[in-house]
Every structure is written in C-alpha cells, then in structure tokens.
Amino acid sequence: MNKSGYNRRLPLVTCVVAVLCFSLITAFTTPAWSQASASDQQQGTAAGAGMQAAAAVSTILYFPFKGAFAIGGGIVGGLAYLFSGGSEQTAKSIWIPSMYGTYVIVPEHLTGDRPVRFLGVAAESERATADPVQ
C-alpha cells in the first residue's frame, strides 16, 4: 500500500477505534440498576473474580462482532431509509434488530440469569407506536 492510501484511511480507522473505545468505557462506567442477584453475593470472592474475568474475556471476544453487526445494520438501515423514500418504519425494521441488544457480557449472562440478545428487541413504547391499531 502506498503512503497516500494509508493516510486516507487513517482518519476513518481512528474514528472507528475511538467510537468503540468510548462505547466500552460508557458501558462499564454506567450504573446497573437492578435487584440483587446471586452474582452480587459472590462479589469479593474468588468465584466472583473468576466470573468477572470470564465476563471480561467474553466481552472482548463478543463485542467486535456485535459492534460490526450494529455498524453494518446502521449503514444498511440508512440506505433502506433513502431508497424507500424516507420510510422510517423500513429503516427501523433493520436498525432495531441490529443496533439494540447486548453489547457487554456480564456475569449474569454467564450464569443464565440474563439472556444475551445479539438481535435487539424494541422497547414496549416503541412497539406500541410502530404497530398501528387496526
């Protein structure tokens, strides 16, 4: 690859890496508002540390695939929006499954207390507005 081709791709690669890093930092620093679970009782123990480590390794392996799928879905959904004449419903039918879902694996996912959703599901309020009453 010549030097000019490398220089053209560098800003794009830098932007993608920055967005992914910001997403991971945001995901790990936001508080989890949930009821106490069995894994909460394991915190501070060797088993709890092992589950945290396994969850971190799982996230490192899983996140690039989910991130790439979400980015691809965002692009395809945007193109669907354009080519459908501005139909937001058409775009959302692609965006919701691809961009919603689980991005970070936590110990509750590994113990089976919480499902891992690679394909996202719309929230109840969005489903109500998306499905018109007939």
PDB file of C-alpha atoms in Angstrom, residues 33-116:
ATOM      1  CA  TRP A  33     -29.956  -0.527  38.243  1.00  0.00           C
ATOM      2  CA  SER A  34     -31.179  -3.986  39.112  1.00  0.00           C
ATOM      3  CA  GLN A  35     -32.190  -6.114  42.027  1.00  0.00           C
ATOM      4  CA  ALA A  36     -29.618  -8.132  43.900  1.00  0.00           C
ATOM      5  CA  SER A  37     -28.829 -11.423  42.232  1.00  0.00           C
ATOM      6  CA  ALA A  38     -26.787 -14.479  43.080  1.00  0.00           C
ATOM      7  CA  SER A  39     -23.716 -12.962  41.441  1.00  0.00           C
ATOM      8  CA  ASP A  40     -23.950  -9.933  43.775  1.00  0.00           C
ATOM      9  CA  GLN A  41     -23.396 -12.283  46.690  1.00  0.00           C
ATOM     10  CA  GLN A  42     -20.246 -13.631  45.018  1.00  0.00           C
ATOM     11  CA  GLN A  43     -18.535 -10.265  44.751  1.00  0.00           C
ATOM     12  CA  GLY A  44     -15.309 -10.202  46.700  1.00  0.00           C
ATOM     13  CA  THR A  45     -14.823 -13.958  46.425  1.00  0.00           C
ATOM     14  CA  ALA A  46     -12.555 -15.967  44.170  1.00  0.00           C
ATOM     15  CA  ALA A  47     -15.593 -17.295  42.273  1.00  0.00           C
ATOM     16  CA  GLY A  48     -16.863 -13.739  41.763  1.00  0.00           C
ATOM     17  CA  ALA A  49     -13.475 -12.611  40.478  1.00  0.00           C
ATOM     18  CA  GLY A  50     -13.400 -15.574  38.116  1.00  0.00           C
ATOM     19  CA  MET A  51     -16.843 -14.725  36.781  1.00  0.00           C
ATOM     20  CA  GLN A  52     -15.810 -11.090  36.270  1.00  0.00           C
ATOM     21  CA  ALA A  53     -12.692 -12.205  34.406  1.00  0.00           C
ATOM     22  CA  ALA A  54     -14.683 -14.650  32.273  1.00  0.00           C
ATOM     23  CA  ALA A  55     -17.221 -11.918  31.511  1.00  0.00           C
ATOM     24  CA  ALA A  56     -14.441  -9.512  30.503  1.00  0.00           C
ATOM     25  CA  VAL A  57     -12.844 -12.079  28.186  1.00  0.00           C
ATOM     26  CA  SER A  58     -16.255 -12.924  26.743  1.00  0.00           C
ATOM     27  CA  THR A  59     -16.935  -9.237  26.085  1.00  0.00           C
ATOM     28  CA  ILE A  60     -13.576  -8.821  24.370  1.00  0.00           C
ATOM     29  CA  LEU A  61     -14.424 -11.717  22.045  1.00  0.00           C
ATOM     30  CA  TYR A  62     -18.125 -10.850  21.560  1.00  0.00           C
ATOM     31  CA  PHE A  63     -18.113  -7.042  21.264  1.00  0.00           C
ATOM     32  CA  PRO A  64     -16.276  -6.746  17.914  1.00  0.00           C
ATOM     33  CA  PHE A  65     -18.867  -8.981  16.232  1.00  0.00           C
ATOM     34  CA  LYS A  66     -21.821  -7.158  17.790  1.00  0.00           C
ATOM     35  CA  GLY A  67     -20.241  -3.780  17.056  1.00  0.00           C
ATOM     36  CA  ALA A  68     -19.604  -4.670  13.418  1.00  0.00           C
ATOM     37  CA  PHE A  69     -23.138  -6.040  13.097  1.00  0.00           C
ATOM     38  CA  ALA A  70     -24.584  -2.837  14.588  1.00  0.00           C
ATOM     39  CA  ILE A  71     -22.494  -0.588  12.350  1.00  0.00           C
ATOM     40  CA  GLY A  72     -23.475  -2.636   9.299  1.00  0.00           C
ATOM     41  CA  GLY A  73     -27.130  -2.500  10.339  1.00  0.00           C
ATOM     42  CA  GLY A  74     -26.895   1.244  10.788  1.00  0.00           C
ATOM     43  CA  ILE A  75     -25.497   1.667   7.310  1.00  0.00           C
ATOM     44  CA  VAL A  76     -27.961  -0.734   5.681  1.00  0.00           C
ATOM     45  CA  GLY A  77     -30.853   0.845   7.610  1.00  0.00           C
ATOM     46  CA  GLY A  78     -29.780   4.273   6.419  1.00  0.00           C
ATOM     47  CA  LEU A  79     -29.649   3.073   2.828  1.00  0.00           C
ATOM     48  CA  ALA A  80     -33.058   1.418   3.251  1.00  0.00           C
ATOM     49  CA  TYR A  81     -34.399   4.738   4.546  1.00  0.00           C
ATOM     50  CA  LEU A  82     -33.054   6.556   1.494  1.00  0.00           C
ATOM     51  CA  PHE A  83     -34.171   4.002  -1.084  1.00  0.00           C
ATOM     52  CA  SER A  84     -37.634   3.558   0.442  1.00  0.00           C
ATOM     53  CA  GLY A  85     -38.405   7.230   0.016  1.00  0.00           C
ATOM     54  CA  GLY A  86     -37.867   8.166   3.649  1.00  0.00           C
ATOM     55  CA  SER A  87     -39.823   5.340   5.276  1.00  0.00           C
ATOM     56  CA  GLU A  88     -38.765   5.404   8.911  1.00  0.00           C
ATOM     57  CA  GLN A  89     -40.594   2.129   9.582  1.00  0.00           C
ATOM     58  CA  THR A  90     -38.475   0.367   6.943  1.00  0.00           C
ATOM     59  CA  ALA A  91     -35.271   1.710   8.450  1.00  0.00           C
ATOM     60  CA  LYS A  92     -36.336   0.828  11.998  1.00  0.00           C
ATOM     61  CA  SER A  93     -37.089  -2.740  10.935  1.00  0.00           C
ATOM     62  CA  ILE A  94     -33.347  -3.012  10.247  1.00  0.00           C
ATOM     63  CA  TRP A  95     -31.985  -0.687  12.928  1.00  0.00           C
ATOM     64  CA  ILE A  96     -33.782  -2.192  15.927  1.00  0.00           C
ATOM     65  CA  PRO A  97     -32.630  -5.808  15.500  1.00  0.00           C
ATOM     66  CA  SER A  98     -29.108  -4.796  14.536  1.00  0.00           C
ATOM     67  CA  MET A  99     -28.398  -1.900  16.899  1.00  0.00           C
ATOM     68  CA  TYR A 100     -30.298  -2.910  20.033  1.00  0.00           C
ATOM     69  CA  GLY A 101     -29.315  -5.872  22.140  1.00  0.00           C
ATOM     70  CA  THR A 102     -26.461  -6.901  24.370  1.00  0.00           C
ATOM     71  CA  TYR A 103     -23.086  -5.266  23.830  1.00  0.00           C
ATOM     72  CA  VAL A 104     -21.308  -6.147  27.091  1.00  0.00           C
ATOM     73  CA  ILE A 105     -21.302  -9.604  28.653  1.00  0.00           C
ATOM     74  CA  VAL A 106     -21.742  -9.522  32.437  1.00  0.00           C
ATOM     75  CA  PRO A 107     -21.587 -12.403  34.944  1.00  0.00           C
ATOM     76  CA  GLU A 108     -25.403 -12.656  34.929  1.00  0.00           C
ATOM     77  CA  HIS A 109     -25.207 -13.608  31.255  1.00  0.00           C
ATOM     78  CA  LEU A 110     -22.727 -16.379  32.033  1.00  0.00           C
ATOM     79  CA  THR A 111     -24.819 -17.791  34.877  1.00  0.00           C
ATOM     80  CA  GLY A 112     -28.001 -17.715  32.792  1.00  0.00           C
ATOM     81  CA  ASP A 113     -29.788 -15.110  34.937  1.00  0.00           C
ATOM     82  CA  ARG A 114     -29.991 -12.700  31.990  1.00  0.00           C
ATOM     83  CA  PRO A 115     -30.234 -13.632  28.295  1.00  0.00           C
ATOM     84  CA  VAL A 116     -27.658 -12.494  25.754  1.00  0.00           C
TER      85      VAL A 116
END
